[in-house]
mmCIF file of C-alpha atoms and ligand atoms in Angstrom:
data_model
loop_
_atom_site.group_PDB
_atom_site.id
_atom_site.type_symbol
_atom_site.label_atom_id
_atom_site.label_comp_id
_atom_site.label_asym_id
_atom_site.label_seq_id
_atom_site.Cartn_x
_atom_site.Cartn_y
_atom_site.Cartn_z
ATOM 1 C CA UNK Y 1 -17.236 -48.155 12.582
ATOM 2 C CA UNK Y 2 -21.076 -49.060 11.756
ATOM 3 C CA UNK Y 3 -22.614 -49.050 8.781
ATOM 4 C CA UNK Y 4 -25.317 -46.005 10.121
ATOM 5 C CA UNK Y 5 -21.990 -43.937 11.554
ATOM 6 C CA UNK Y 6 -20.488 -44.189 8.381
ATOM 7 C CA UNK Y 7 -23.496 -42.449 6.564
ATOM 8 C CA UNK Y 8 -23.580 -39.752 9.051
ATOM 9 C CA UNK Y 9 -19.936 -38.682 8.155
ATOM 10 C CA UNK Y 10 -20.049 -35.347 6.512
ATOM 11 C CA UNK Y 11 -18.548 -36.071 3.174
ATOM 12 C CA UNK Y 12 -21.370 -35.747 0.466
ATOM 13 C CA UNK Y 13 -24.946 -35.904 -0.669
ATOM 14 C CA UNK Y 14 -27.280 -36.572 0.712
ATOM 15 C CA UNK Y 15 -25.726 -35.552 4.278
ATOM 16 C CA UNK Y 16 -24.428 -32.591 2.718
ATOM 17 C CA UNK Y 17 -26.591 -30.182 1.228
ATOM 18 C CA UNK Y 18 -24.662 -26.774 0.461
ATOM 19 C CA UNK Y 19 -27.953 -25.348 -0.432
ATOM 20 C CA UNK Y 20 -29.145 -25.764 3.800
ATOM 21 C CA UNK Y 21 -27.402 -22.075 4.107
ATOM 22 C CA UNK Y 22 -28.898 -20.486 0.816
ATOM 23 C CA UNK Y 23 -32.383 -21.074 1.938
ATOM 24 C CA UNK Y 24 -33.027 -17.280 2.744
ATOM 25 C CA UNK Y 25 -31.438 -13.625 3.245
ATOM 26 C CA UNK Y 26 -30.890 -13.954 6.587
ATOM 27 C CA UNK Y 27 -29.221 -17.479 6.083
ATOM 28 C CA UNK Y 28 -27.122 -16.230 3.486
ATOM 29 C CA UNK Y 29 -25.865 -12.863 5.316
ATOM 30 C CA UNK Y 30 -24.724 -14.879 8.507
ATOM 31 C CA UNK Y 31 -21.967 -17.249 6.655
ATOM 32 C CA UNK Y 32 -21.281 -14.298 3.989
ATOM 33 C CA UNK Y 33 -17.417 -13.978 3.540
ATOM 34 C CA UNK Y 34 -16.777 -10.890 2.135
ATOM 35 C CA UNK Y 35 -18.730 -7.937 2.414
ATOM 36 C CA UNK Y 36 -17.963 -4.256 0.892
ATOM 37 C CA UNK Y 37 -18.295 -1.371 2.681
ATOM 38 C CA UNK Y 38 -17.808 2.417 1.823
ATOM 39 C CA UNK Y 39 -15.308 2.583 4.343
ATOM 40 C CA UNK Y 40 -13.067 -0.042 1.372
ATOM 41 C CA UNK Y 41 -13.257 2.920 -0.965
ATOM 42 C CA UNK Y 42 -10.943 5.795 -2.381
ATOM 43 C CA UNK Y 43 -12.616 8.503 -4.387
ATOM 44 C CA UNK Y 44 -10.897 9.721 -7.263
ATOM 45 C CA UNK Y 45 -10.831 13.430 -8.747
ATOM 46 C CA UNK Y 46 -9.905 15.526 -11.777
ATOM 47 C CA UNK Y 47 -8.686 18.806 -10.625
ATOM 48 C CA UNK Y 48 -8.782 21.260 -13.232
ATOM 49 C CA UNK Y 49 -7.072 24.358 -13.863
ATOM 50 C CA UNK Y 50 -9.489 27.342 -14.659
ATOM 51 C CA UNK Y 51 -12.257 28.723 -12.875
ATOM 52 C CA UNK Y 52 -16.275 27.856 -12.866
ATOM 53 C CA UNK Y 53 -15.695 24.233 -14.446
ATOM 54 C CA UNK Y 54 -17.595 21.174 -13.594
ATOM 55 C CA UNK Y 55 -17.444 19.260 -17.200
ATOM 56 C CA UNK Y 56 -18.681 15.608 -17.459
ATOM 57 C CA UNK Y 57 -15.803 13.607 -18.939
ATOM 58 C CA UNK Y 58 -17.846 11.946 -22.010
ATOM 59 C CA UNK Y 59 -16.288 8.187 -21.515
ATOM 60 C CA UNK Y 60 -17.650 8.464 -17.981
ATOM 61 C CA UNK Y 61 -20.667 9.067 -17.298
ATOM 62 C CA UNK Y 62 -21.642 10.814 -13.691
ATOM 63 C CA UNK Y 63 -17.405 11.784 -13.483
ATOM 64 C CA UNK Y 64 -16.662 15.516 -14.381
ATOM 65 C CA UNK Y 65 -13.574 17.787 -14.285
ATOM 66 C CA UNK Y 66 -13.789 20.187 -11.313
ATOM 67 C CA UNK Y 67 -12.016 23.281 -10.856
ATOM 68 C CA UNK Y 68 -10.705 24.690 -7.564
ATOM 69 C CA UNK Y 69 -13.349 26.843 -6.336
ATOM 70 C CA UNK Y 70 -16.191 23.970 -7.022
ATOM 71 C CA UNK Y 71 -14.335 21.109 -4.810
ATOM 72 C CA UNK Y 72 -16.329 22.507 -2.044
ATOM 73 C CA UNK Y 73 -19.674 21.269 -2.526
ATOM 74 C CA UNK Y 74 -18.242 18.221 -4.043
ATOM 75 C CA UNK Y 75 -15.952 17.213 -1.410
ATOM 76 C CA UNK Y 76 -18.861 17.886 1.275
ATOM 77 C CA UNK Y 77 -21.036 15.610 -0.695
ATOM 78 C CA UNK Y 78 -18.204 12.515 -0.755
ATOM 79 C CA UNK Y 79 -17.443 13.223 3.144
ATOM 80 C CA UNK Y 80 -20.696 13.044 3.954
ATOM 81 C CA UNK Y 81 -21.386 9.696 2.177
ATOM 82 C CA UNK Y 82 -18.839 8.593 4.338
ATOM 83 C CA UNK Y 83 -15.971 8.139 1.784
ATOM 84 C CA UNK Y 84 -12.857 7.830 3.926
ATOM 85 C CA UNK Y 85 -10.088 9.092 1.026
ATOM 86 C CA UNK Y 86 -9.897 10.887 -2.157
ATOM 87 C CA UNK Y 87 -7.256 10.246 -5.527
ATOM 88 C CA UNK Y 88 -6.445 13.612 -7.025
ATOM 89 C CA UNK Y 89 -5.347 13.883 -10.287
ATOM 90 C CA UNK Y 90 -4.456 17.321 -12.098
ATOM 91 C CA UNK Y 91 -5.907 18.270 -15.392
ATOM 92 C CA UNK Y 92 -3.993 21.576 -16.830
ATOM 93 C CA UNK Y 93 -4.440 23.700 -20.121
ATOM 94 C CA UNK Y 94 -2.206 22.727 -22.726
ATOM 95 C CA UNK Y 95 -0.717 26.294 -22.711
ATOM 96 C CA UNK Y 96 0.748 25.138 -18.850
ATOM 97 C CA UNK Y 97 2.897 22.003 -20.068
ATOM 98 C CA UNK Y 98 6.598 21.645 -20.986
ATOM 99 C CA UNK Y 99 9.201 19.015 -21.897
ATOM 100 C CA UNK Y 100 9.538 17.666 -18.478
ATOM 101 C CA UNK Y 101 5.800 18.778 -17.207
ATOM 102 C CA UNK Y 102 7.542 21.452 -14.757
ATOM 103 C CA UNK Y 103 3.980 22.256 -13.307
ATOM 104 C CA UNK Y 104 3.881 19.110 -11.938
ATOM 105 C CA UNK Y 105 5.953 20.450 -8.722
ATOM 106 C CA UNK Y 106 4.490 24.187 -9.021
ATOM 107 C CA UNK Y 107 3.652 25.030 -5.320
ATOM 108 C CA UNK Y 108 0.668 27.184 -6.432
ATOM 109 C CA UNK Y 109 -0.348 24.382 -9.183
ATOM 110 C CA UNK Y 110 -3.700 22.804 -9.685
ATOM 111 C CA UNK Y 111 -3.293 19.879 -7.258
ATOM 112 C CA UNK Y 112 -1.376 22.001 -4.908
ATOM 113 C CA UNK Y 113 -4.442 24.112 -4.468
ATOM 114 C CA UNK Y 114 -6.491 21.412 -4.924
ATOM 115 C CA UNK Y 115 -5.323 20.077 -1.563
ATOM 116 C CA UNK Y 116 -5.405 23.548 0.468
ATOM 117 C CA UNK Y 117 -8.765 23.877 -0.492
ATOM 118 C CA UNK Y 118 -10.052 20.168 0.674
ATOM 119 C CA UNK Y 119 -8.244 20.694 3.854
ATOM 120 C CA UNK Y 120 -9.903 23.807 4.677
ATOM 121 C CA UNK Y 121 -13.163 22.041 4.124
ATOM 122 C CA UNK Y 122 -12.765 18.785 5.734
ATOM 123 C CA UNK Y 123 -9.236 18.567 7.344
ATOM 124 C CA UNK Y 124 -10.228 14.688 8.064
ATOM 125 C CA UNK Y 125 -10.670 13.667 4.668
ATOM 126 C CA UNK Y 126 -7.500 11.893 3.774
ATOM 127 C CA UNK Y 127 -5.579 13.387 0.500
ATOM 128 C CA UNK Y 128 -3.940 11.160 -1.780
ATOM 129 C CA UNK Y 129 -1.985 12.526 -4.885
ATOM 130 C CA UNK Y 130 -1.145 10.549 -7.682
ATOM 131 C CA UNK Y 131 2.626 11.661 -8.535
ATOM 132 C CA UNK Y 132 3.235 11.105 -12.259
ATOM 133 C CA UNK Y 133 3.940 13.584 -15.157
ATOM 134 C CA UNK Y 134 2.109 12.306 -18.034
ATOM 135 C CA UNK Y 135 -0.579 15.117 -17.012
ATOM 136 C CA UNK Y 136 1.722 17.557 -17.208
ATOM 137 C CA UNK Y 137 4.249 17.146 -20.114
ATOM 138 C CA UNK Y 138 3.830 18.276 -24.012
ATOM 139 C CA UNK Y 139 4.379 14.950 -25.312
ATOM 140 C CA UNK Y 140 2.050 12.995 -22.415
ATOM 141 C CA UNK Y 141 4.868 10.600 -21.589
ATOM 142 C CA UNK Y 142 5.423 10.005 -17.642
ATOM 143 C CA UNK Y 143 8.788 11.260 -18.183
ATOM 144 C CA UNK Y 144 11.334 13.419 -20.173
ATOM 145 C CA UNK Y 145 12.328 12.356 -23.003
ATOM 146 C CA UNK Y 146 15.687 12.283 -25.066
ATOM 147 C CA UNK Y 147 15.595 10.033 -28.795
ATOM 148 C CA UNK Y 148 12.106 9.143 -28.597
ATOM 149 C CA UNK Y 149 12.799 7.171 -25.182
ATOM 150 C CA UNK Y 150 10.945 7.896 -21.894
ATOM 151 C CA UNK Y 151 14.736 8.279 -19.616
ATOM 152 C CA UNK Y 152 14.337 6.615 -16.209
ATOM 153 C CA UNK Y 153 17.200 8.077 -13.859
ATOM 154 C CA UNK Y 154 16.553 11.485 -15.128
ATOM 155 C CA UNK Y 155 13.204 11.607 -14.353
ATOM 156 C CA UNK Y 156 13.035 10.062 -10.343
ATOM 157 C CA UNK Y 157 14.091 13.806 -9.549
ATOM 158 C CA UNK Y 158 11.239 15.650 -11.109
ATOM 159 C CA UNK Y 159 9.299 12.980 -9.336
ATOM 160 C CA UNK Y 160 10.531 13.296 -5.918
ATOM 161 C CA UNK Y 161 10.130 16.892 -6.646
ATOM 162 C CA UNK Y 162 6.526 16.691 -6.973
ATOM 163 C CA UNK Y 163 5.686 14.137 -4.244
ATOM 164 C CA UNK Y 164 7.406 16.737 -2.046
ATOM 165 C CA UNK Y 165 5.429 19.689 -3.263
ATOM 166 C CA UNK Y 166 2.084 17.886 -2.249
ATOM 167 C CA UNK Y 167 3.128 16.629 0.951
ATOM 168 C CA UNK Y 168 3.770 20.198 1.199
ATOM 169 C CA UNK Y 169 0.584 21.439 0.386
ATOM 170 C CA UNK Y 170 -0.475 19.038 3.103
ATOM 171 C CA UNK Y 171 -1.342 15.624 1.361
ATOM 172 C CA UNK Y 172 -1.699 13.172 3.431
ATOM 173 C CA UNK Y 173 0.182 10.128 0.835
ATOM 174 C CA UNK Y 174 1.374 9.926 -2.029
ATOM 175 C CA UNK Y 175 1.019 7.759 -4.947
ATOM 176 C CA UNK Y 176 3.423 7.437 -7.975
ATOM 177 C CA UNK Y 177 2.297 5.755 -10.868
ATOM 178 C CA UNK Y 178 5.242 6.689 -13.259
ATOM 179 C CA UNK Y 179 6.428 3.001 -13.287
ATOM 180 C CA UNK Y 180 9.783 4.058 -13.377
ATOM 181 C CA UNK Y 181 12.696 1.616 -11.407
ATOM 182 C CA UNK Y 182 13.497 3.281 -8.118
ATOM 183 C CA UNK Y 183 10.865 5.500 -7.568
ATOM 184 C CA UNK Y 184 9.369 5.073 -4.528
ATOM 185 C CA UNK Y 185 12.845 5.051 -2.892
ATOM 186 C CA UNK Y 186 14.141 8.287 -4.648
ATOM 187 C CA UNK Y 187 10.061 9.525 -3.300
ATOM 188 C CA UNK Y 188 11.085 8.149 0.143
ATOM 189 C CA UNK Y 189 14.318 10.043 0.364
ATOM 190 C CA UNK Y 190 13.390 13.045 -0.835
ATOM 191 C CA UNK Y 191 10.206 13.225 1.659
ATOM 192 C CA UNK Y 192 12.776 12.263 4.101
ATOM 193 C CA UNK Y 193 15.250 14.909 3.537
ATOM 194 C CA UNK Y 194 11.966 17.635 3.135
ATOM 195 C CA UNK Y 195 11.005 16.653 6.945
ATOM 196 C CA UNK Y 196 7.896 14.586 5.896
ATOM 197 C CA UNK Y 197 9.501 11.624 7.510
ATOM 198 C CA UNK Y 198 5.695 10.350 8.136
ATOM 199 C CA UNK Y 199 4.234 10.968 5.088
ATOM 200 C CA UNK Y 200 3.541 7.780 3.564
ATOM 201 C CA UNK Y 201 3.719 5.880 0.310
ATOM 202 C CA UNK Y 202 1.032 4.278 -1.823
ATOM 203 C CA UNK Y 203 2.897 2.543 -4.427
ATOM 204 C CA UNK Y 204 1.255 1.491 -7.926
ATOM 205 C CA UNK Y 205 3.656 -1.242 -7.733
ATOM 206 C CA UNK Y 206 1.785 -3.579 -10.379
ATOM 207 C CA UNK Y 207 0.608 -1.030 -12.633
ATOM 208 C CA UNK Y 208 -0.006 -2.850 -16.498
ATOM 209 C CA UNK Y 209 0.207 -1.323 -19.915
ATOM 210 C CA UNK Y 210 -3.533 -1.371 -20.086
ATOM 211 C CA UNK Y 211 -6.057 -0.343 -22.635
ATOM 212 C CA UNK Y 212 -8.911 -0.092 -19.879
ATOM 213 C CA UNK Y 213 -7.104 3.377 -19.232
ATOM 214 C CA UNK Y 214 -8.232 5.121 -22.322
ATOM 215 C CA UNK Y 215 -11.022 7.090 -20.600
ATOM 216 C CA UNK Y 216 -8.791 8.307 -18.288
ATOM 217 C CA UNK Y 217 -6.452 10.002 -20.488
ATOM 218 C CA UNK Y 218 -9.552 11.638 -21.974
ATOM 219 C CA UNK Y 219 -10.240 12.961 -18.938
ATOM 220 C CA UNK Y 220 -6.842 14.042 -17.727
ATOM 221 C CA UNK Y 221 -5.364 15.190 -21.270
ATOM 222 C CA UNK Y 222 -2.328 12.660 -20.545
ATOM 223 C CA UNK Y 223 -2.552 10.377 -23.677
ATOM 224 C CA UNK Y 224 1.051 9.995 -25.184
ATOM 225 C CA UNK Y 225 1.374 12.166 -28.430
ATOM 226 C CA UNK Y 226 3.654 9.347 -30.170
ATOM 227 C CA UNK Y 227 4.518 5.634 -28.684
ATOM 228 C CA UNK Y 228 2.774 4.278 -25.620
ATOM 229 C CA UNK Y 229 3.720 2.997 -22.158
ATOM 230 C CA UNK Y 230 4.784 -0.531 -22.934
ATOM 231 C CA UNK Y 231 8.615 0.662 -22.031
ATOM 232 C CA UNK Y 232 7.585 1.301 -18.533
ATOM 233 C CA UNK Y 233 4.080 -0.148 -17.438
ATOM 234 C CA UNK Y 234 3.923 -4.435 -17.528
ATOM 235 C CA UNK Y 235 3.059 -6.752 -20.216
ATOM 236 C CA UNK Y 236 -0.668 -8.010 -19.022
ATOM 237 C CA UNK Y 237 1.079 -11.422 -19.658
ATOM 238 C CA UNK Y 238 3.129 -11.444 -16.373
ATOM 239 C CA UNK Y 239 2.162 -12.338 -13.400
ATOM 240 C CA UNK Y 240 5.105 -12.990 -11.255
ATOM 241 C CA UNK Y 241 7.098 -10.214 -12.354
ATOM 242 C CA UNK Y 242 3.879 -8.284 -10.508
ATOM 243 C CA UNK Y 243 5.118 -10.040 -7.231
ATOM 244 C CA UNK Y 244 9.043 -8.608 -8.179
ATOM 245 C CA UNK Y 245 7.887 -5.127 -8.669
ATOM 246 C CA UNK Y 246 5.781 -5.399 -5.329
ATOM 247 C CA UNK Y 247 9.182 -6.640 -3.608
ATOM 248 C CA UNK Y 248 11.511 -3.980 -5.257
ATOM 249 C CA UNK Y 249 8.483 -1.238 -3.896
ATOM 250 C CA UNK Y 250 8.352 -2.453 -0.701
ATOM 251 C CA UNK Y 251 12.129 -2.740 -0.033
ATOM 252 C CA UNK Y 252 12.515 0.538 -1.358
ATOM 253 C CA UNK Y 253 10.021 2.027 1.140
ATOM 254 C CA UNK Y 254 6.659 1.578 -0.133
ATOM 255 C CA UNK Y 255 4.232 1.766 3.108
ATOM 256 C CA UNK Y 256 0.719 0.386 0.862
ATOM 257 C CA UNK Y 257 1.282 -1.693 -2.425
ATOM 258 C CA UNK Y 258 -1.527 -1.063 -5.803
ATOM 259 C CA UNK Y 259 -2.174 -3.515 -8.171
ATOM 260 C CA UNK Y 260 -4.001 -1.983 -11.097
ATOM 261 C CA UNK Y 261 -6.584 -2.657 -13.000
ATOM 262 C CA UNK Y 262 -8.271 -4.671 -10.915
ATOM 263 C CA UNK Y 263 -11.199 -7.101 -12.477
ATOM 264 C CA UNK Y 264 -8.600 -7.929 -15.107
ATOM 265 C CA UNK Y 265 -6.232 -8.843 -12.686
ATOM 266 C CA UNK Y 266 -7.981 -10.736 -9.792
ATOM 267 C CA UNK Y 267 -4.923 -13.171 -10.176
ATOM 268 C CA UNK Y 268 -2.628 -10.807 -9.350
ATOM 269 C CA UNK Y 269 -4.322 -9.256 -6.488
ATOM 270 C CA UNK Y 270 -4.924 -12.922 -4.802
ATOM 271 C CA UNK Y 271 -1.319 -13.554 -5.309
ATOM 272 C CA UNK Y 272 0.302 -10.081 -3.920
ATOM 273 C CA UNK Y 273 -2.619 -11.028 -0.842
ATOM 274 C CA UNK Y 274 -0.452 -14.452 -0.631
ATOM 275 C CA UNK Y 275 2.856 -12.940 -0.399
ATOM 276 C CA UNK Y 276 2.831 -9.403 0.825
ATOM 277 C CA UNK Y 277 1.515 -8.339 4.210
ATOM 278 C CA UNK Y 278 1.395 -4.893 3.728
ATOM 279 C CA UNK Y 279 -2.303 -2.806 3.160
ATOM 280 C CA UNK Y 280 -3.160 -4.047 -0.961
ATOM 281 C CA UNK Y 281 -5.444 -1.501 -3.078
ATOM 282 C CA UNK Y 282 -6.638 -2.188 -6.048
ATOM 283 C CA UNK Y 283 -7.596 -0.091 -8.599
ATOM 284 C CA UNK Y 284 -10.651 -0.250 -10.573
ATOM 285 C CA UNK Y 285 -10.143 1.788 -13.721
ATOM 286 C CA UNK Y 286 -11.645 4.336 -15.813
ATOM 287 C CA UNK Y 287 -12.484 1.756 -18.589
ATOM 288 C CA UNK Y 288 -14.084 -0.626 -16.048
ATOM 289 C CA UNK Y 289 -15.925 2.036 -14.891
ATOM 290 C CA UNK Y 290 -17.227 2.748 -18.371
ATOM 291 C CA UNK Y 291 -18.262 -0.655 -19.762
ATOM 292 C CA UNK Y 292 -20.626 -1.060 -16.456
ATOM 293 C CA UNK Y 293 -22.335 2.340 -17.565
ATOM 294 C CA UNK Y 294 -22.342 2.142 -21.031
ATOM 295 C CA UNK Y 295 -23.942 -1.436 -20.834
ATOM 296 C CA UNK Y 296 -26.229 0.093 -18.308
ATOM 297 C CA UNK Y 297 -26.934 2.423 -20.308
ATOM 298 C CA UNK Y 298 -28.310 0.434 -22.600
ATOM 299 C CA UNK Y 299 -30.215 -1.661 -20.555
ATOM 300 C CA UNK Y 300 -27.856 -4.783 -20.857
ATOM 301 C CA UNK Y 301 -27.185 -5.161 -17.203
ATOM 302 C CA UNK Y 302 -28.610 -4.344 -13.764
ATOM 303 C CA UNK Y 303 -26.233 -1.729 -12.891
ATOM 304 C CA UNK Y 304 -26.034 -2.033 -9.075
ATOM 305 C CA UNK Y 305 -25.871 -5.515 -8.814
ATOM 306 C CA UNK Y 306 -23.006 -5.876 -11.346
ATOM 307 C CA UNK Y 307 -21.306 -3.083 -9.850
ATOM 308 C CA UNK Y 308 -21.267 -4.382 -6.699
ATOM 309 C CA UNK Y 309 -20.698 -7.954 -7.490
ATOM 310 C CA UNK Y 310 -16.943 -6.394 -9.068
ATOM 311 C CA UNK Y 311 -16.390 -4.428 -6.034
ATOM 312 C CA UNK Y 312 -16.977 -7.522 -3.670
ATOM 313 C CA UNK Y 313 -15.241 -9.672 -6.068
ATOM 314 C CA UNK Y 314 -12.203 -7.711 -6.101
ATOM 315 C CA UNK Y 315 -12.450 -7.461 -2.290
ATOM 316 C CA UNK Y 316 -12.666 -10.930 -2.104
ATOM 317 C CA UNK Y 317 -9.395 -11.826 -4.427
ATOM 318 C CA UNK Y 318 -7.778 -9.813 -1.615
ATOM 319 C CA UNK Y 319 -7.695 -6.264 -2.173
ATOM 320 C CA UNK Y 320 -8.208 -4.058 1.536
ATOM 321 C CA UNK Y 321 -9.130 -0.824 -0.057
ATOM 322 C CA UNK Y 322 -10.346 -0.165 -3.699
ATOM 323 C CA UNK Y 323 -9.793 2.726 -5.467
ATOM 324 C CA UNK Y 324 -13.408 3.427 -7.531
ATOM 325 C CA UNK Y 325 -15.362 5.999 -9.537
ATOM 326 C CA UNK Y 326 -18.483 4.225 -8.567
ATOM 327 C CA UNK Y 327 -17.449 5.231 -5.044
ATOM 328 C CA UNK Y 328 -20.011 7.778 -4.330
ATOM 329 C CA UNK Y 329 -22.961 5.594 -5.660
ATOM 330 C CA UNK Y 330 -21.839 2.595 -4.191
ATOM 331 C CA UNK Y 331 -22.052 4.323 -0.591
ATOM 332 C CA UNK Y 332 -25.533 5.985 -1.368
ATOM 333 C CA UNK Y 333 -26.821 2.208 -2.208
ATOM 334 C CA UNK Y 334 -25.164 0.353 0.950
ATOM 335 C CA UNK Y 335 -26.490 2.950 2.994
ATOM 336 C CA UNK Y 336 -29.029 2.272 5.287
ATOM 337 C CA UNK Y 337 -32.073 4.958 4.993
HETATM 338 C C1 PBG R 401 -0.952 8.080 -14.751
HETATM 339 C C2 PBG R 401 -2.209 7.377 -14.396
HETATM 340 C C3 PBG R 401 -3.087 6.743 -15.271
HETATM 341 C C4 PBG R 401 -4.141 6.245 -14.497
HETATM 342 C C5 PBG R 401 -3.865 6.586 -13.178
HETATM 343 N N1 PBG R 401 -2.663 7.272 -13.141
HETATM 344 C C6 PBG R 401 -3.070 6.650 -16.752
HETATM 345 C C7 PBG R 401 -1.953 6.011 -17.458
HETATM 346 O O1 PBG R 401 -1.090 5.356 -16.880
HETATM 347 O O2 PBG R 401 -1.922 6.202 -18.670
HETATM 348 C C8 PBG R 401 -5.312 5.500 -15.016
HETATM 349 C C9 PBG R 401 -6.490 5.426 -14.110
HETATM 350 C C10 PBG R 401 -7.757 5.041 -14.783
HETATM 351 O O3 PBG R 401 -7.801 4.607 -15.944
HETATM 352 O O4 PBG R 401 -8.798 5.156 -14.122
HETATM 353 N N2 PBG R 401 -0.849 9.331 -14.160
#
């Protein structure tokens, strides 16, 4: 080898210059690796019971509490933008809850409805129903309760109960989020047994005992009246116990796998993306959501360029679809006009 050769090897400065490819927008977009698009995104909704009610949720700005008969416009509006999937979550009166959250599986319940009435509007949107109880028990635990202690066996019926009502009402998946062991198989067989053999199963497998969900149970009048969810949801010190509930999930029948939250957790969603083939979502919570607007708010930060510099960075860890309340926004800035 000659000495000139030798320089000309691609190894370093000066021969390498990673800033060549930076030079300009056009430059950049041709070797960009990840890019978001609204078709990565899952909208999702507070269904409330009651009638006339569009109420903004105060820890999150621009996200309100709908009732039945105004999903209409609001569904149009997130079809239109091109937003392939919705989340629906129910929000009931306290008056409507029990022990073991018995509206949950109510065939004329808020969600139930919820999804009748979607369908008749856009019959292409694709319905996905988060399956826990918290939203509809007294106490605001995900499950009933004997001596203070959420009970696990006891409560994969109620579950399977409810998953079966929505796919019922015509949802097209369903999500538990309970974090109780053997859910999504006790889901599975009960679907099974129901005749929704094809209804499929969007597992929060690595769901953490989080405080970023704090909005949320604002907004869904789910927060636990006494205790919290460390029995059930992980410690955000684990990592690989995220890949064991993943496994457990998808033996048991899971069909998509969650990890959630998601910019607190771009470790875990890189790894699961390692290990797991299946489709990965990732869930960007309520109390993400809220420290992008509230800083925003106040000036602090550009909000679209932070916003979407979490969504691409959670794409990028390895997540296929994100589930995001800056969904409809997002869509109205990437689209062309
Ligand atoms: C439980 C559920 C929660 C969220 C989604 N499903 C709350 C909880 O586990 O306490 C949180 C979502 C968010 O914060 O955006 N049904």
């Amino acid at each position: 080898m000659t000495d000139s050769s030798f320089r000309l090897l691609p190894s370093a400065f000066p021969t390498v210059r990673l800033r060549r490819l930076r030079q300009n927008a056009a430059l950049r977009s041709l070797v960009r690796e990840t890019e978001i698009s609204v078709q990565d995104f899952i909208y999702p909704i507070f269904v409330s019971s009651g009638r006339y009610i569009q109420q903004e949720i105060a820890a999150m700005p621009g996200q309100y509490r709908w009732s039945v008969d105004r999903l209409p416009g609001l569904i149009q509006e997130v079809a239109s933008l091109g937003i392939p999937a919705v989340l629906l979550f129910g929000v009931i009166d306290d008056s409507l809850k029990d022990e073991c959250g018995s509206a949950a599986w109510d065939e004329r319940g808020v969600v139930q409805e919820a999804i009748r009435a979607i369908k008749r509007v856009t019959p292409e949107l694709v319905i996905i129903t988060d399956v826990c109880l918290c939203e509809y028990t007294s106490h605001g635990h995900c499950g009933c309760i004997r001596d203070g202690k959420v009970l696990n066996d006891e409560t994969l019926d109620l579950l399977a109960q409810q998953a079966v009502s929505h796919a019922r009402a015509g949802a097209d998946l369903v999500a538990p989020s309970d974090m109780m062991d053997g859910r999504v198989g006790a889901i599975r067989r009960a679907l099974d047994q129901a005749g929704f053999t094809d209804t499929p199963i969007l597992a929060y497998s690595a769901k953490y005992a989080s405080g970023f969900y704090s909005p949320f149970r604002e907004a869904a009048a789910s927060a636990p009246q006494f205790g919290d969810r460390r029995s059930h949801q992980m410690d955000p010190a684990n990592a690989r116990e995220a890949l064991r509930e993943i496994e457990l999930d998808i033996r048991e029948g899971a069909d998509l796998i969650m990890v959630k939250p998601a910019l607190p957790y771009l470790d875990v969603i890189a790894k699961a993306r390692q290990r797991f083939d299946l489709p990965l979502v990732a869930y960007n919570v309520s109390g993400e959501y809220c420290l992008v607007k509230a800083a925003a708010a106040n000036g602090w930060i550009d909000e679209q360029r932070v916003t979407l510099e979490i969504l691409t960075a959670i794409k990028r860890a390895g997540a296929d679809l994100i589930i995001t309340y800056h969904a409809p926004d997002v869509a109205r800035w990437l689209s062309p006009r």
